[in-house]
Structures are given as C-alpha cells and as structure tokens.
Tab-separated table of C-alpha atoms and ligand atoms in Angstrom:
chain	number	residue	atom	x	y	z
G	778	MET	CA	-0.247	-0.049	0.254
G	779	LYS	CA	0.517	3.893	-0.458
G	780	ALA	CA	2.272	5.128	2.233
G	781	MET	CA	4.002	8.201	3.887
G	782	VAL	CA	6.745	6.970	6.434
G	783	LEU	CA	9.208	8.730	8.436
G	784	SER	CA	12.638	6.819	9.018
G	785	ARG	CA	14.389	8.572	11.563
G	786	ILE	CA	14.457	11.679	13.508
G	787	SER	CA	14.692	14.711	11.249
G	788	SER	CA	14.797	18.220	11.048
G	789	PHE	CA	12.975	20.839	8.069
G	790	ARG	CA	15.862	22.991	8.391
G	791	GLU	CA	18.467	20.298	7.202
G	792	TYR	CA	16.387	17.852	5.071
G	793	GLY	CA	12.887	19.726	3.914
G	794	ALA	CA	10.808	16.865	3.325
G	795	PRO	CA	11.209	13.962	6.315
G	796	LEU	CA	8.965	12.195	4.658
G	797	GLU	CA	8.995	9.511	2.338
G	798	LEU	CA	5.941	8.079	0.043
G	799	VAL	CA	7.122	4.496	-0.256
G	800	ASN	CA	5.136	1.073	-1.072
G	801	PHE	CA	4.387	-0.268	2.709
G	802	PRO	CA	3.198	-3.658	3.944
G	803	LYS	CA	-0.790	-3.260	4.023
G	804	PRO	CA	-1.361	-4.426	7.759
G	805	VAL	CA	-3.166	-7.505	8.905
G	806	PRO	CA	-6.108	-6.940	11.631
G	807	ARG	CA	-5.500	-8.792	14.812
G	808	GLU	CA	-8.602	-10.237	16.429
G	809	SER	CA	-10.215	-7.276	18.010
G	810	GLU	CA	-8.815	-5.074	15.367
G	811	LEU	CA	-10.178	-3.450	12.065
G	812	LEU	CA	-8.838	-2.866	9.068
G	813	ILE	CA	-9.753	0.365	7.895
G	814	LYS	CA	-9.065	1.729	4.285
G	815	VAL	CA	-8.431	5.480	5.465
G	816	SER	CA	-10.011	8.343	3.362
G	817	VAL	CA	-8.714	11.152	4.575
G	818	CYS	CA	-6.330	12.168	7.893
G	819	GLY	CA	-5.742	15.206	9.093
G	820	VAL	CA	-2.300	17.006	9.675
G	821	CYS	CA	-1.666	17.710	13.346
G	822	HIS	CA	1.462	19.706	15.120
G	823	THR	CA	2.914	16.822	17.112
G	824	GLU	CA	3.731	15.541	13.510
G	825	LEU	CA	6.517	18.185	13.848
G	826	ASP	CA	7.024	17.039	17.510
G	827	GLU	CA	7.619	13.363	15.885
G	828	ILE	CA	9.786	14.108	13.446
G	829	GLU	CA	11.716	16.318	15.373
G	830	GLY	CA	12.353	14.184	18.284
G	831	ARG	CA	10.441	16.301	20.824
G	832	THR	CA	8.068	13.257	21.011
G	833	PRO	CA	9.689	10.735	19.601
G	834	PRO	CA	7.835	7.970	17.652
G	835	THR	CA	9.197	4.337	19.202
G	836	ILE	CA	8.857	2.417	16.011
G	837	PHE	CA	10.757	3.200	12.730
G	838	PRO	CA	9.748	3.279	9.499
G	839	ILE	CA	6.713	5.174	11.404
G	840	VAL	CA	3.500	5.922	9.443
G	841	LEU	CA	2.116	9.098	11.084
G	842	GLY	CA	-1.113	10.562	11.350
G	843	HIS	CA	-3.806	10.275	14.534
G	844	GLN	CA	-6.994	12.088	13.395
G	845	VAL	CA	-7.703	9.156	10.815
G	846	VAL	CA	-11.452	8.893	8.847
G	847	GLY	CA	-11.639	5.728	7.050
G	848	ARG	CA	-14.442	2.757	6.190
G	849	VAL	CA	-13.810	-0.532	7.744
G	850	GLU	CA	-12.561	-3.104	5.245
G	851	MET	CA	-11.876	-6.179	7.439
G	852	THR	CA	-12.993	-7.002	10.856
G	853	GLY	CA	-10.571	-9.376	13.387
G	854	LYS	CA	-12.701	-12.396	14.361
G	855	LYS	CA	-13.351	-11.288	18.137
G	856	VAL	CA	-14.945	-7.992	16.231
G	857	GLY	CA	-18.997	-7.499	17.407
G	858	LYS	CA	-18.657	-3.710	17.489
G	859	PHE	CA	-18.233	-2.662	13.820
G	860	LYS	CA	-19.281	-4.109	10.479
G	861	VAL	CA	-17.436	-4.031	6.792
G	862	GLY	CA	-18.178	-0.849	5.509
G	863	ASP	CA	-18.649	1.345	8.780
G	864	ARG	CA	-17.588	4.697	9.009
G	865	VAL	CA	-15.213	5.016	11.826
G	866	GLY	CA	-12.595	7.301	13.151
G	867	ILE	CA	-9.097	7.236	14.774
G	868	ALA	CA	-7.780	9.321	17.626
G	869	TRP	CA	-4.126	10.140	19.109
G	870	ILE	CA	-5.230	7.564	21.832
G	871	HIS	CA	-4.715	4.294	19.835
G	872	SER	CA	-4.947	1.864	23.156
G	873	ALA	CA	-4.162	1.446	27.073
G	874	CYS	CA	-4.312	-0.746	29.518
G	875	GLY	CA	-8.150	-0.764	30.816
G	876	LYS	CA	-6.811	-1.788	34.364
G	877	CYS	CA	-5.321	1.214	35.947
G	878	LYS	CA	-6.599	3.444	38.393
G	879	HIS	CA	-6.322	6.109	35.142
G	880	CYS	CA	-8.256	3.456	32.480
G	881	ILE	CA	-11.043	2.636	35.555
G	882	GLU	CA	-11.384	6.973	36.350
G	883	GLY	CA	-11.838	7.437	32.624
G	884	ASN	CA	-8.599	9.040	32.287
G	885	ASP	CA	-6.859	6.849	30.074
G	886	ASN	CA	-4.721	9.536	28.422
G	887	LEU	CA	-2.481	9.374	31.923
G	888	CYS	CA	-1.844	5.407	31.497
G	889	GLU	CA	1.425	4.153	32.181
G	890	LYS	CA	0.609	2.238	29.130
G	891	PHE	CA	-0.667	5.060	26.806
G	892	GLU	CA	0.324	4.212	22.969
G	893	ALA	CA	-0.547	7.025	20.336
G	894	THR	CA	-1.700	6.658	16.766
G	895	GLY	CA	1.463	6.954	14.589
G	896	ARG	CA	4.007	7.589	17.339
G	897	ASP	CA	4.098	3.969	19.004
G	898	ALA	CA	1.388	2.515	16.319
G	899	HIS	CA	1.160	2.861	12.611
G	900	GLY	CA	-1.577	5.852	11.853
G	901	GLY	CA	-3.111	7.353	8.540
G	902	TYR	CA	-0.827	8.920	7.106
G	903	ALA	CA	-0.838	5.602	4.415
G	904	GLU	CA	-4.119	3.550	2.465
G	905	TYR	CA	-4.262	1.243	5.272
G	906	THR	CA	-4.571	0.995	9.571
G	907	THR	CA	-5.657	-1.096	12.201
G	908	ILE	CA	-7.052	-0.090	15.137
G	909	SER	CA	-8.713	-1.940	18.165
G	910	GLN	CA	-12.740	-2.217	18.073
G	911	ASP	CA	-12.574	-0.169	21.403
G	912	TYR	CA	-10.634	2.961	20.043
G	913	ALA	CA	-12.268	3.139	17.195
G	914	PHE	CA	-15.163	6.094	16.951
G	915	PRO	CA	-18.677	6.080	15.212
G	916	ILE	CA	-18.481	9.410	13.213
G	917	PRO	CA	-21.840	11.525	13.132
G	918	GLU	CA	-23.188	11.347	9.859
G	919	ILE	CA	-23.289	15.529	9.231
G	920	PHE	CA	-20.095	15.532	9.020
G	921	SER	CA	-17.801	14.788	5.923
G	922	ASP	CA	-14.642	12.934	6.228
G	923	LEU	CA	-13.064	16.155	5.554
G	924	GLU	CA	-14.759	18.047	8.076
G	925	ALA	CA	-14.351	15.227	10.605
G	926	ALA	CA	-10.520	14.938	10.270
G	927	PRO	CA	-9.178	17.621	12.561
G	928	LEU	CA	-12.275	17.138	15.115
G	929	LEU	CA	-10.446	13.922	16.099
G	930	CYS	CA	-7.579	15.605	17.309
G	931	ALA	CA	-7.609	19.232	17.681
G	932	GLY	CA	-11.085	19.413	18.762
G	933	THR	CA	-11.286	16.627	20.830
G	934	ILE	CA	-7.510	17.920	23.050
G	935	GLY	CA	-9.562	21.186	22.092
G	936	TYR	CA	-12.468	19.687	24.322
G	937	ARG	CA	-10.179	18.491	26.939
G	938	SER	CA	-8.669	21.588	27.575
G	939	LEU	CA	-11.753	23.826	27.915
G	940	ARG	CA	-13.111	20.969	30.451
G	941	LEU	CA	-9.721	21.177	32.148
G	942	THR	CA	-10.035	25.272	32.585
G	943	SER	CA	-12.995	24.345	34.712
G	944	MET	CA	-15.192	27.305	33.429
G	945	LYS	CA	-18.726	28.597	33.947
G	946	ASP	CA	-20.706	30.410	31.541
G	947	GLY	CA	-19.933	34.044	31.619
G	948	ASP	CA	-16.261	33.703	32.617
G	949	THR	CA	-13.836	35.331	30.511
G	950	LEU	CA	-11.745	33.215	28.086
G	951	GLY	CA	-8.152	33.688	26.536
G	952	LEU	CA	-7.283	32.135	23.562
G	953	VAL	CA	-3.697	31.867	23.072
G	954	GLY	CA	-2.125	30.954	19.606
G	955	PHE	CA	-5.308	30.715	17.079
G	956	GLY	CA	-4.942	27.452	14.624
G	957	ALA	CA	-6.368	24.024	14.281
G	958	SER	CA	-7.654	23.513	18.046
G	959	ALA	CA	-8.656	27.004	18.967
G	960	HIS	CA	-10.761	27.756	15.987
G	961	LEU	CA	-12.732	25.253	16.920
G	962	VAL	CA	-12.803	25.457	20.908
G	963	ILE	CA	-14.254	28.929	20.175
G	964	GLN	CA	-17.203	27.204	18.702
G	965	MET	CA	-17.733	25.216	21.749
G	966	ALA	CA	-17.266	27.889	24.131
G	967	LYS	CA	-19.468	30.189	22.938
G	968	TYR	CA	-22.192	26.865	22.463
G	969	LYS	CA	-21.750	26.420	25.770
G	970	TYR	CA	-20.733	29.241	27.601
G	971	PRO	CA	-23.156	32.016	25.428
G	972	ASN	CA	-22.608	34.756	27.930
G	973	SER	CA	-18.682	34.640	28.113
G	974	LYS	CA	-16.198	36.764	26.593
G	975	ILE	CA	-13.592	34.930	24.601
G	976	PHE	CA	-10.575	36.783	23.509
G	977	ALA	CA	-7.969	35.784	21.109
G	978	PHE	CA	-3.938	36.121	20.928
G	979	ALA	CA	-2.308	35.299	17.756
G	980	ARG	CA	1.358	36.842	16.033
G	981	SER	CA	-0.945	37.099	12.665
G	982	GLN	CA	-3.288	39.611	11.405
G	983	GLY	CA	-5.213	36.057	9.660
G	984	GLU	CA	-5.528	34.477	12.851
G	985	ARG	CA	-6.850	37.226	14.948
G	986	ALA	CA	-9.306	38.349	11.973
G	987	PHE	CA	-10.283	34.573	11.846
G	988	ALA	CA	-10.529	34.810	15.706
G	989	LEU	CA	-13.286	38.008	15.312
G	990	GLU	CA	-14.806	36.292	12.417
G	991	LEU	CA	-15.839	33.376	14.446
G	992	GLY	CA	-16.871	35.366	17.305
G	993	ALA	CA	-14.164	36.550	19.396
G	994	ALA	CA	-14.764	39.957	21.252
G	995	TRP	CA	-11.230	40.694	21.537
G	996	ALA	CA	-8.231	39.951	19.152
G	997	GLY	CA	-4.760	40.988	19.887
G	998	ASP	CA	-0.746	40.103	19.244
G	999	ILE	CA	0.672	38.199	22.182
G	1000	GLY	CA	1.486	40.380	24.684
G	1001	GLU	CA	-0.953	43.083	24.046
G	1002	VAL	CA	-3.128	43.251	27.029
G	1003	PRO	CA	-7.041	42.531	26.279
G	1004	PRO	CA	-9.934	44.679	27.707
G	1005	GLU	CA	-10.612	42.603	30.515
G	1006	LYS	CA	-8.635	40.082	33.037
G	1007	LEU	CA	-8.875	36.509	32.017
G	1008	ASN	CA	-10.467	34.188	34.692
G	1009	CYS	CA	-9.508	31.071	31.985
G	1010	ALA	CA	-7.229	31.017	28.880
G	1011	ILE	CA	-5.882	27.762	27.318
G	1012	ASP	CA	-2.415	28.082	25.256
G	1013	THR	CA	-2.014	25.941	22.243
G	1014	THR	CA	1.308	28.099	21.109
G	1015	PRO	CA	4.817	26.189	21.018
G	1016	ALA	CA	6.481	28.715	22.502
G	1017	TRP	CA	7.180	30.168	26.576
G	1018	LYS	CA	6.687	33.611	25.930
G	1019	PRO	CA	2.873	33.233	25.569
G	1020	ILE	CA	2.713	31.894	28.518
G	1021	ILE	CA	4.353	34.292	30.198
G	1022	GLU	CA	1.790	37.145	28.801
G	1023	ALA	CA	-0.933	34.679	29.672
G	1024	LEU	CA	-0.128	34.527	33.621
G	1025	LYS	CA	0.050	38.191	33.291
G	1026	ASN	CA	-3.399	38.310	31.818
G	1027	LEU	CA	-4.838	36.310	34.661
G	1028	ALA	CA	-7.540	37.366	37.050
G	1029	PRO	CA	-7.046	36.159	40.813
G	1030	GLY	CA	-7.297	32.875	40.688
G	1031	GLY	CA	-7.765	32.176	36.899
G	1032	LYS	CA	-6.365	29.392	35.188
G	1033	LEU	CA	-3.903	28.727	32.621
G	1034	VAL	CA	-4.644	25.109	30.263
G	1035	ILE	CA	-1.168	24.773	28.016
G	1036	ASN	CA	-2.177	22.479	25.715
G	1037	ALA	CA	0.969	21.347	23.888
G	1038	ILE	CA	2.479	17.972	23.932
G	1039	ARG	CA	6.097	19.738	23.948
G	1040	LYS	CA	7.590	23.137	23.696
G	1041	GLU	CA	9.731	24.055	21.613
G	1042	ASN	CA	13.721	25.454	23.324
G	1043	VAL	CA	13.768	28.442	20.994
G	1044	ASP	CA	12.461	31.620	23.446
G	1045	LYS	CA	12.707	29.332	26.408
G	1046	GLU	CA	14.995	31.799	28.042
G	1047	ARG	CA	11.726	34.208	28.642
G	1048	LEU	CA	11.050	31.862	31.609
G	1049	ILE	CA	13.430	34.056	33.713
G	1050	GLU	CA	10.959	36.697	33.217
G	1051	LEU	CA	8.721	35.179	35.282
G	1052	ASP	CA	8.173	37.157	38.180
G	1053	TYR	CA	5.896	35.695	41.049
G	1054	PRO	CA	3.663	38.697	42.086
G	1055	THR	CA	2.833	39.273	38.202
G	1056	HIS	CA	2.150	35.918	37.136
G	1057	LEU	CA	2.005	33.408	39.469
G	1058	TRP	CA	0.530	34.792	42.795
G	1059	HIS	CA	-3.219	35.999	43.583
G	1060	GLU	CA	-3.718	31.580	42.942
G	1061	LYS	CA	-3.164	31.432	39.724
G	1062	GLU	CA	-2.869	27.954	38.667
G	1063	ILE	CA	-1.057	25.991	35.547
G	1064	LYS	CA	-2.164	22.677	34.347
G	1065	SER	CA	-0.894	21.137	31.122
G	1066	VAL	CA	-2.955	18.394	28.917
G	1067	ALA	CA	-1.684	15.524	28.102
G	1068	ASN	CA	-3.289	13.266	24.958
G	1069	VAL	CA	-6.916	12.381	25.603
G	1070	ALA	CA	-9.086	9.869	26.413
G	1071	ARG	CA	-11.397	7.600	25.270
G	1072	GLN	CA	-14.192	9.663	26.791
G	1073	ASP	CA	-13.184	12.984	25.146
G	1074	VAL	CA	-13.438	11.865	21.605
G	1075	SER	CA	-17.337	10.302	22.049
G	1076	GLU	CA	-18.316	13.126	23.945
G	1077	PHE	CA	-16.708	15.805	21.438
G	1078	LEU	CA	-17.926	13.984	18.505
G	1079	ALA	CA	-21.279	14.358	20.102
G	1080	LEU	CA	-20.847	18.061	21.030
G	1081	ALA	CA	-19.614	18.904	17.848
G	1082	ALA	CA	-22.624	17.133	15.923
G	1083	ALA	CA	-24.603	18.957	18.274
G	1084	ILE	CA	-23.513	22.717	17.780
G	1085	PRO	CA	-22.678	21.561	14.914
G	1086	ILE	CA	-19.034	22.549	14.713
G	1087	ARG	CA	-17.431	23.751	11.225
G	1088	PRO	CA	-14.173	23.157	11.035
G	1089	GLU	CA	-12.529	24.926	7.979
G	1090	VAL	CA	-10.060	22.384	6.146
G	1091	GLN	CA	-7.338	23.002	3.865
G	1092	VAL	CA	-6.667	20.069	1.597
G	1093	PHE	CA	-3.314	18.139	0.585
G	1094	ARG	CA	-2.544	15.215	-1.091
G	1095	LEU	CA	-0.960	12.380	0.472
G	1096	GLU	CA	2.070	12.566	-1.575
G	1097	ASP	CA	2.254	16.308	-0.054
G	1098	ALA	CA	2.752	15.521	3.521
G	1099	ASN	CA	5.717	17.534	3.463
G	1100	LYS	CA	4.393	20.464	2.242
G	1101	ALA	CA	1.449	20.599	4.634
G	1102	LEU	CA	4.162	19.447	7.382
G	1103	LEU	CA	6.378	22.387	6.314
G	1104	GLU	CA	3.572	25.073	5.934
G	1105	LEU	CA	2.108	24.386	9.745
G	1106	LYS	CA	5.928	24.950	11.086
G	1107	THR	CA	5.793	28.236	9.403
G	1108	SER	CA	2.202	29.464	10.709
G	1109	LYS	CA	0.503	29.375	8.026
G	1110	ILE	CA	-2.402	28.097	9.940
G	1111	ARG	CA	-6.178	29.072	8.780
G	1112	GLY	CA	-8.530	26.120	10.648
G	1113	ALA	CA	-7.008	22.895	9.687
G	1114	LYS	CA	-4.985	20.603	7.461
G	1115	VAL	CA	-5.795	17.595	6.034
G	1116	LEU	CA	-5.022	14.778	3.797
G	1117	THR	CA	-7.291	12.990	0.799
G	1118	ILE	CA	-5.157	9.549	0.632
T	215	ZN	ZN1	-3.054	16.316	16.810
T	216	ZN	ZN1	-3.973	1.884	32.039
C-alpha cells in the first residue's frame, strides 16, 4: 500500500522533506482489530514534534497521523462493535491498559501503557491502518470525512482543554494561539458558555481576523493586554513567551491550561522573566493537557454534531504531506490541514 513514512528523527531545516512516499506492507487486523481503508487524515502539530524528536516515535519506519477517517474493510474474529463498511475515526489514543487507576477513572490518557496513534503504532498517512474496536469511534453523519478529521485531535484535545479550565458561563476565556485547535474551541465555548467573552491572542493578522470572524470579543497580538482580565486561558502555542503573557493577564484565581505535548526551546530564556507577584500570585493555576481520553473523543464528537461545529479545512494530497507539515511549521494556518488518501 501507499504510505508516507518517517524513517528517522529529522529536521526540516536540514532535510526539508522528512517523510518519504513508499510501498508499505498492508496491515493485517488482529482478533479484536479493524482494518480501515483510510479516506482522509488530518495533519497535526504533534507530527512536527514526532519528526523533530520532541516526542519521538517508538518504531521506525513509522506511518504518522492520528486524525484518521475511513471505512472498515475487514474485522478480526472477535470484533462485535463494528461491521465491514462502517465509517469510523481514529484519534491520538491508540490503546491503554484498561485496568489501572487512570483507565478505570476514565483518564486512560494518563495510563502508563498509553500508546499513541502514529507514534507507537502506525497511523493514517497511508491507504490502510488497523485499530482495536475499543478505540475506533463512529463518526456522526452530519460531518463529511474531511470535516471529521480535525475533530479527532484538534477538536478533541480542545474539548479536554476547555473541560480542564473548569470554566463557568460568564467567565472570560483567553485563547492564546489561534490555529487548528483554537478555531474549534471558540465554537465549543460560544455554545457552552454563551455569556462568556472570548479574547484571542495570535501573532498573525490573518489568525486574529479569523478569531473575530468566529465571534471573539477581541483579538490582539501575543503580548497585548486584553480589555478584561482572563478567568481562564488555553495556550496552544509551541513557545514560552505566550505563557508568560497569559499568566500576566490572568485574573486572581485564574487558570492557564497549556495544550501542548511539548514546547520548543527557541525562546525558553523568556522564563527568566517569570515574576512571582505579577505572574503567579493570587492563586493562579497552571495545568497541562496530556493526550486525550477515549471518553473525550466520544463526548466531543456528540457535542460537535449538536453545535454543529464547522471545521475549516485545507486539503492536501497524501503525497504532499511534507508541504502541509512545512506550512504548519511556518505557521501558515487557517483552520486545519487534511490529507486525502
Ligand atoms: Zn494531534
Ligand atoms: Zn491503564
């Protein structure tokens, strides 16, 4: 089968095109697995972290991609939840132990045995992939394949981030960085918290305009001061300066949720500016988001269909995955990028 694979930790600066189009063995589903004929796969910032080694794959060569939509082509012997022809999605969570405290409490994203799609198991930058029936999700009919793809990571992790803010209706929310995830979070937040004002922070004029189009009450550059203090903020940037700025803008008792699997080191020295009274005192809280739980994916897909969320997607061919990733790296973002297989 056709696949875009990563063979080693790589750097865009040196190699430009880290993924290679190859003929890869078609996977065979195990007893409780589904063989999926992939239709589309979303492109995520986490793929840059995998390629550049900040969250390195555990197998090489590896097929990246964890926002997969396709149809069941074959089922393992013990599969009872899905049948051939069903449309399913695969998210970042590929498997977890199912037995530990975290798994039992519904936080299988924190399981020690957590395996990620496209990092610890082959993902969706290919014509076929496999997934356990317990980690495949039916896609609500209202969404096309292209629309569904970014919901599976950008949307789901955005949902978890929003949940972790413990936000209440009327609280102010800051969205720091306005890319694939934030453009979905704003739609969720406006639906769930109609009396809340949302302030967007983004480097590019295009992203700020997009935020205003989607209903942000204000949009400014990272470092600008919003018209009101923030009760909660969600950071989706790869950098450190936005965190310092967000902490400064938090109201007393405010909470910053950092939705990033890894931060890049380019501006890490900015952390020295962290000033206890300005940035942390008054019971400000910081919480990171790690992965997504199975429950987040199911709950979010239902919420997304009810709103309904309309993801804005930019389409690339599988063969152009390197181009899509490079654009993501250089921040030419509007909505989410999706590969058609
Ligand atoms: Zn992702
Ligand atoms: Zn577990």
